[in-house]
Amino acid sequence: CAFREVIKNEGFTALYRGLRVTLLGIMPYAGLSFTTYHTLKAQAVSRWKLNSERDIPRGYSVAFGGIAGLVGQSVTYPLDIVRRRMQVSSGDQYRTIWGSLVQIVKNEGLRGGLYKGLSMNWIKGPIAVTISFNVNDFVKQLLRRVNDDTQLDIRSERLGEIESTTSVEALASGGLAGAISKTILAPLDMVKILYQVRPKWHFSVGQASRTAARVAEKGGLD
């Protein structure tokens, strides 16, 4: 069992390696994402002379959400690099957040180190948003046909109308949308992480594509 091996060889705290940098990145990521999202919606209402944010067309709301996510991910991406290095390192090489940041910049540079693989996020982000929103809406509509009895009314900002949605429907549709999105994009995540944790690997979208093809063909790396 992997859990037992880690605890036996490195101690129980090794299971939480990288947790501090994860928690550190949550606040700026969430703050930047929500700030960007609401700023874009406010600008749309002002420029298009709409009555409220509920009048913003659905497609634009989806696009605003995608842009907001990309901004948050891009700014906090270096912390994701540090987290990955801490999680896979068993020695003292990446013990502190600041020390890891300085070491990565010194040895690998800014673009090739702290922002290695960021372009993969830019490709993945819009796809994830598109899948999540559409699956979420499809599942909610499907569940409404199965069960017309509702327990909770949720006002949709995207559609600008009252949607009868039970708490179970909201949970099921949101969870399934996230699961499907993660499943479809798992190969991109896997390739990105391979480059994040290997300092000597030079990243480019073309090189990452060849790595993905090699992994798919051989079932792993050489």
PDB file of C-alpha atoms in Angstrom, residues 22-194:
ATOM      1  CA  THR A  22      -1.574  24.720  -1.447  1.00  0.00           C
ATOM      2  CA  LEU A  23      -3.344  26.670   1.299  1.00  0.00           C
ATOM      3  CA  LEU A  24      -1.196  29.720   0.559  1.00  0.00           C
ATOM      4  CA  GLY A  25      -2.287  29.671  -3.083  1.00  0.00           C
ATOM      5  CA  ILE A  26      -6.016  29.259  -2.420  1.00  0.00           C
ATOM      6  CA  MET A  27      -6.679  32.815  -1.228  1.00  0.00           C
ATOM      7  CA  PRO A  28      -4.979  34.723  -4.085  1.00  0.00           C
ATOM      8  CA  TYR A  29      -6.395  32.295  -6.646  1.00  0.00           C
ATOM      9  CA  ALA A  30      -9.964  32.619  -5.376  1.00  0.00           C
ATOM     10  CA  GLY A  31      -9.631  36.370  -4.832  1.00  0.00           C
ATOM     11  CA  LEU A  32      -8.234  37.044  -8.311  1.00  0.00           C
ATOM     12  CA  SER A  33     -10.732  34.737 -10.011  1.00  0.00           C
ATOM     13  CA  PHE A  34     -13.825  36.206  -8.360  1.00  0.00           C
ATOM     14  CA  THR A  35     -12.566  39.794  -8.681  1.00  0.00           C
ATOM     15  CA  THR A  36     -11.850  39.342 -12.396  1.00  0.00           C
ATOM     16  CA  TYR A  37     -15.195  37.619 -12.980  1.00  0.00           C
ATOM     17  CA  HIS A  38     -17.277  40.292 -11.259  1.00  0.00           C
ATOM     18  CA  THR A  39     -15.241  43.099 -12.865  1.00  0.00           C
ATOM     19  CA  LEU A  40     -15.892  41.697 -16.341  1.00  0.00           C
ATOM     20  CA  LYS A  41     -19.608  41.347 -15.605  1.00  0.00           C
ATOM     21  CA  ALA A  42     -19.802  44.892 -14.223  1.00  0.00           C
ATOM     22  CA  GLN A  43     -18.060  46.243 -17.337  1.00  0.00           C
ATOM     23  CA  ALA A  44     -20.474  44.326 -19.572  1.00  0.00           C
ATOM     24  CA  VAL A  45     -23.503  45.754 -17.751  1.00  0.00           C
ATOM     25  CA  SER A  46     -22.092  49.279 -18.042  1.00  0.00           C
ATOM     26  CA  ARG A  47     -21.003  49.130 -21.686  1.00  0.00           C
ATOM     27  CA  TRP A  48     -24.055  47.294 -22.973  1.00  0.00           C
ATOM     28  CA  LYS A  49     -26.432  49.343 -20.796  1.00  0.00           C
ATOM     29  CA  LEU A  50     -28.056  46.262 -19.285  1.00  0.00           C
ATOM     30  CA  ASN A  51     -30.430  46.325 -16.338  1.00  0.00           C
ATOM     31  CA  SER A  52     -28.441  43.810 -14.298  1.00  0.00           C
ATOM     32  CA  GLU A  53     -25.846  41.061 -14.548  1.00  0.00           C
ATOM     33  CA  ARG A  54     -28.665  38.570 -15.166  1.00  0.00           C
ATOM     34  CA  ASP A  55     -29.149  40.120 -18.605  1.00  0.00           C
ATOM     35  CA  ILE A  56     -25.645  39.160 -19.752  1.00  0.00           C
ATOM     36  CA  PRO A  57     -25.877  36.488 -22.495  1.00  0.00           C
ATOM     37  CA  ARG A  58     -24.953  33.016 -21.360  1.00  0.00           C
ATOM     38  CA  GLY A  59     -22.001  32.676 -23.737  1.00  0.00           C
ATOM     39  CA  TYR A  60     -20.369  35.809 -22.378  1.00  0.00           C
ATOM     40  CA  SER A  61     -20.837  34.659 -18.782  1.00  0.00           C
ATOM     41  CA  VAL A  62     -19.115  31.379 -19.648  1.00  0.00           C
ATOM     42  CA  ALA A  63     -16.269  33.277 -21.336  1.00  0.00           C
ATOM     43  CA  PHE A  64     -15.905  35.621 -18.345  1.00  0.00           C
ATOM     44  CA  GLY A  65     -15.674  32.607 -16.035  1.00  0.00           C
ATOM     45  CA  GLY A  66     -12.994  31.038 -18.206  1.00  0.00           C
ATOM     46  CA  ILE A  67     -10.948  34.237 -18.357  1.00  0.00           C
ATOM     47  CA  ALA A  68     -11.231  34.703 -14.593  1.00  0.00           C
ATOM     48  CA  GLY A  69      -9.991  31.172 -13.984  1.00  0.00           C
ATOM     49  CA  LEU A  70      -7.039  31.640 -16.326  1.00  0.00           C
ATOM     50  CA  VAL A  71      -6.017  34.879 -14.601  1.00  0.00           C
ATOM     51  CA  GLY A  72      -6.111  33.240 -11.172  1.00  0.00           C
ATOM     52  CA  GLN A  73      -4.208  30.160 -12.367  1.00  0.00           C
ATOM     53  CA  SER A  74      -1.563  32.182 -14.195  1.00  0.00           C
ATOM     54  CA  VAL A  75      -0.720  34.417 -11.243  1.00  0.00           C
ATOM     55  CA  THR A  76      -0.558  31.572  -8.709  1.00  0.00           C
ATOM     56  CA  TYR A  77       1.052  29.025 -11.068  1.00  0.00           C
ATOM     57  CA  PRO A  78       4.535  29.250  -9.465  1.00  0.00           C
ATOM     58  CA  LEU A  79       3.040  27.989  -6.215  1.00  0.00           C
ATOM     59  CA  ASP A  80       1.649  24.982  -8.097  1.00  0.00           C
ATOM     60  CA  ILE A  81       5.154  24.222  -9.377  1.00  0.00           C
ATOM     61  CA  VAL A  82       6.555  24.409  -5.851  1.00  0.00           C
ATOM     62  CA  ARG A  83       3.768  22.182  -4.526  1.00  0.00           C
ATOM     63  CA  ARG A  84       4.496  19.485  -7.100  1.00  0.00           C
ATOM     64  CA  ARG A  85       8.223  19.571  -6.378  1.00  0.00           C
ATOM     65  CA  MET A  86       7.625  19.306  -2.631  1.00  0.00           C
ATOM     66  CA  GLN A  87       5.268  16.369  -3.085  1.00  0.00           C
ATOM     67  CA  VAL A  88       7.658  14.257  -5.167  1.00  0.00           C
ATOM     68  CA  SER A  89      10.886  15.213  -3.391  1.00  0.00           C
ATOM     69  CA  SER A  90      11.966  12.913  -0.579  1.00  0.00           C
ATOM     70  CA  GLY A  91      15.063  14.880   0.432  1.00  0.00           C
ATOM     71  CA  ASP A  92      15.795  18.384   1.683  1.00  0.00           C
ATOM     72  CA  GLN A  93      15.882  19.979  -1.758  1.00  0.00           C
ATOM     73  CA  TYR A  94      12.452  21.616  -1.536  1.00  0.00           C
ATOM     74  CA  ARG A  95      11.805  22.095   2.177  1.00  0.00           C
ATOM     75  CA  THR A  96      10.483  25.681   2.299  1.00  0.00           C
ATOM     76  CA  ILE A  97       8.287  27.648  -0.066  1.00  0.00           C
ATOM     77  CA  TRP A  98      10.583  30.654  -0.420  1.00  0.00           C
ATOM     78  CA  GLY A  99      13.691  28.502  -0.684  1.00  0.00           C
ATOM     79  CA  SER A 100      12.072  26.414  -3.402  1.00  0.00           C
ATOM     80  CA  LEU A 101      11.024  29.491  -5.386  1.00  0.00           C
ATOM     81  CA  VAL A 102      14.554  30.947  -5.231  1.00  0.00           C
ATOM     82  CA  GLN A 103      16.165  27.630  -6.147  1.00  0.00           C
ATOM     83  CA  ILE A 104      13.895  27.014  -9.130  1.00  0.00           C
ATOM     84  CA  VAL A 105      14.435  30.533 -10.513  1.00  0.00           C
ATOM     85  CA  LYS A 106      18.207  30.265 -10.006  1.00  0.00           C
ATOM     86  CA  ASN A 107      18.581  26.862 -11.650  1.00  0.00           C
ATOM     87  CA  GLU A 108      15.833  26.894 -14.269  1.00  0.00           C
ATOM     88  CA  GLY A 109      14.812  30.503 -14.805  1.00  0.00           C
ATOM     89  CA  LEU A 110      11.426  32.162 -14.575  1.00  0.00           C
ATOM     90  CA  ARG A 111       9.768  30.979 -17.779  1.00  0.00           C
ATOM     91  CA  GLY A 112      11.421  27.554 -17.907  1.00  0.00           C
ATOM     92  CA  GLY A 113      11.057  26.967 -14.176  1.00  0.00           C
ATOM     93  CA  LEU A 114       8.258  28.648 -12.265  1.00  0.00           C
ATOM     94  CA  TYR A 115       6.018  28.928 -15.327  1.00  0.00           C
ATOM     95  CA  LYS A 116       6.876  25.632 -17.003  1.00  0.00           C
ATOM     96  CA  GLY A 117       3.707  24.131 -18.445  1.00  0.00           C
ATOM     97  CA  LEU A 118       1.562  27.244 -17.996  1.00  0.00           C
ATOM     98  CA  SER A 119       0.538  27.222 -21.657  1.00  0.00           C
ATOM     99  CA  MET A 120      -1.025  23.797 -21.038  1.00  0.00           C
ATOM    100  CA  ASN A 121      -3.338  25.487 -18.523  1.00  0.00           C
ATOM    101  CA  TRP A 122      -4.318  28.073 -21.129  1.00  0.00           C
ATOM    102  CA  ILE A 123      -5.318  25.257 -23.468  1.00  0.00           C
ATOM    103  CA  LYS A 124      -7.062  23.267 -20.754  1.00  0.00           C
ATOM    104  CA  GLY A 125      -8.957  26.139 -19.093  1.00  0.00           C
ATOM    105  CA  PRO A 126     -11.452  27.047 -21.846  1.00  0.00           C
ATOM    106  CA  ILE A 127     -12.098  23.357 -22.549  1.00  0.00           C
ATOM    107  CA  ALA A 128     -12.807  22.672 -18.871  1.00  0.00           C
ATOM    108  CA  VAL A 129     -15.215  25.601 -18.579  1.00  0.00           C
ATOM    109  CA  THR A 130     -17.076  24.613 -21.736  1.00  0.00           C
ATOM    110  CA  ILE A 131     -17.445  20.995 -20.644  1.00  0.00           C
ATOM    111  CA  SER A 132     -18.471  21.856 -17.078  1.00  0.00           C
ATOM    112  CA  PHE A 133     -21.143  24.410 -17.999  1.00  0.00           C
ATOM    113  CA  ASN A 134     -22.713  22.307 -20.735  1.00  0.00           C
ATOM    114  CA  VAL A 135     -22.704  19.040 -18.768  1.00  0.00           C
ATOM    115  CA  ASN A 136     -24.110  20.839 -15.732  1.00  0.00           C
ATOM    116  CA  ASP A 137     -27.005  22.288 -17.746  1.00  0.00           C
ATOM    117  CA  PHE A 138     -27.686  19.004 -19.571  1.00  0.00           C
ATOM    118  CA  VAL A 139     -27.807  16.956 -16.354  1.00  0.00           C
ATOM    119  CA  LYS A 140     -30.105  19.477 -14.637  1.00  0.00           C
ATOM    120  CA  GLN A 141     -32.522  19.390 -17.567  1.00  0.00           C
ATOM    121  CA  LEU A 142     -32.417  15.590 -17.608  1.00  0.00           C
ATOM    122  CA  LEU A 143     -33.096  15.334 -13.876  1.00  0.00           C
ATOM    123  CA  ARG A 144     -35.998  17.790 -14.114  1.00  0.00           C
ATOM    124  CA  ARG A 145     -37.707  15.488 -16.597  1.00  0.00           C
ATOM    125  CA  VAL A 146     -37.322  12.574 -14.187  1.00  0.00           C
ATOM    126  CA  ASN A 147     -38.556  14.472 -11.155  1.00  0.00           C
ATOM    127  CA  ASP A 148     -40.734  17.564 -11.439  1.00  0.00           C
ATOM    128  CA  ASP A 149     -41.043  18.033  -7.667  1.00  0.00           C
ATOM    129  CA  THR A 150     -38.707  20.819  -6.510  1.00  0.00           C
ATOM    130  CA  GLN A 151     -37.474  21.828  -3.088  1.00  0.00           C
ATOM    131  CA  LEU A 152     -35.330  24.869  -3.829  1.00  0.00           C
ATOM    132  CA  ASP A 153     -35.540  27.768  -6.298  1.00  0.00           C
ATOM    133  CA  ILE A 154     -32.193  29.043  -7.544  1.00  0.00           C
ATOM    134  CA  ARG A 155     -32.060  32.169  -9.683  1.00  0.00           C
ATOM    135  CA  SER A 156     -29.763  31.638 -12.621  1.00  0.00           C
ATOM    136  CA  GLU A 157     -27.515  34.595 -13.445  1.00  0.00           C
ATOM    137  CA  ARG A 158     -26.678  33.017 -16.792  1.00  0.00           C
ATOM    138  CA  LEU A 159     -30.230  32.504 -18.004  1.00  0.00           C
ATOM    139  CA  GLY A 160     -31.868  35.474 -16.258  1.00  0.00           C
ATOM    140  CA  GLU A 161     -34.854  33.463 -15.046  1.00  0.00           C
ATOM    141  CA  ILE A 162     -36.082  31.345 -12.149  1.00  0.00           C
ATOM    142  CA  GLU A 163     -34.909  27.772 -12.488  1.00  0.00           C
ATOM    143  CA  SER A 164     -36.624  25.126 -10.375  1.00  0.00           C
ATOM    144  CA  THR A 165     -33.711  23.091  -9.099  1.00  0.00           C
ATOM    145  CA  THR A 166     -33.657  20.771  -6.116  1.00  0.00           C
ATOM    146  CA  SER A 167     -30.612  20.644  -3.892  1.00  0.00           C
ATOM    147  CA  VAL A 168     -30.042  17.053  -5.021  1.00  0.00           C
ATOM    148  CA  GLU A 169     -30.166  18.083  -8.681  1.00  0.00           C
ATOM    149  CA  ALA A 170     -27.713  20.928  -8.094  1.00  0.00           C
ATOM    150  CA  LEU A 171     -25.311  18.598  -6.267  1.00  0.00           C
ATOM    151  CA  ALA A 172     -25.594  15.820  -8.832  1.00  0.00           C
ATOM    152  CA  SER A 173     -25.246  18.060 -11.886  1.00  0.00           C
ATOM    153  CA  GLY A 174     -22.319  20.019 -10.459  1.00  0.00           C
ATOM    154  CA  GLY A 175     -20.510  16.910  -9.256  1.00  0.00           C
ATOM    155  CA  LEU A 176     -21.002  15.025 -12.507  1.00  0.00           C
ATOM    156  CA  ALA A 177     -19.907  18.055 -14.556  1.00  0.00           C
ATOM    157  CA  GLY A 178     -16.701  18.327 -12.558  1.00  0.00           C
ATOM    158  CA  ALA A 179     -16.021  14.590 -12.750  1.00  0.00           C
ATOM    159  CA  ILE A 180     -16.516  14.435 -16.531  1.00  0.00           C
ATOM    160  CA  SER A 181     -14.372  17.528 -17.087  1.00  0.00           C
ATOM    161  CA  LYS A 182     -11.560  16.114 -14.932  1.00  0.00           C
ATOM    162  CA  THR A 183     -11.754  12.740 -16.667  1.00  0.00           C
ATOM    163  CA  ILE A 184     -11.561  14.179 -20.173  1.00  0.00           C
ATOM    164  CA  LEU A 185      -8.697  16.517 -19.275  1.00  0.00           C
ATOM    165  CA  ALA A 186      -6.745  14.012 -17.149  1.00  0.00           C
ATOM    166  CA  PRO A 187      -4.202  13.292 -19.945  1.00  0.00           C
ATOM    167  CA  LEU A 188      -3.340  17.001 -20.176  1.00  0.00           C
ATOM    168  CA  ASP A 189      -2.923  17.181 -16.415  1.00  0.00           C
ATOM    169  CA  MET A 190      -0.722  14.097 -16.380  1.00  0.00           C
ATOM    170  CA  VAL A 191       1.612  15.455 -19.067  1.00  0.00           C
ATOM    171  CA  LYS A 192       1.777  18.861 -17.379  1.00  0.00           C
ATOM    172  CA  ILE A 193       2.756  17.297 -14.045  1.00  0.00           C
ATOM    173  CA  LEU A 194       5.448  15.188 -15.721  1.00  0.00           C
TER     174      LEU A 194
END
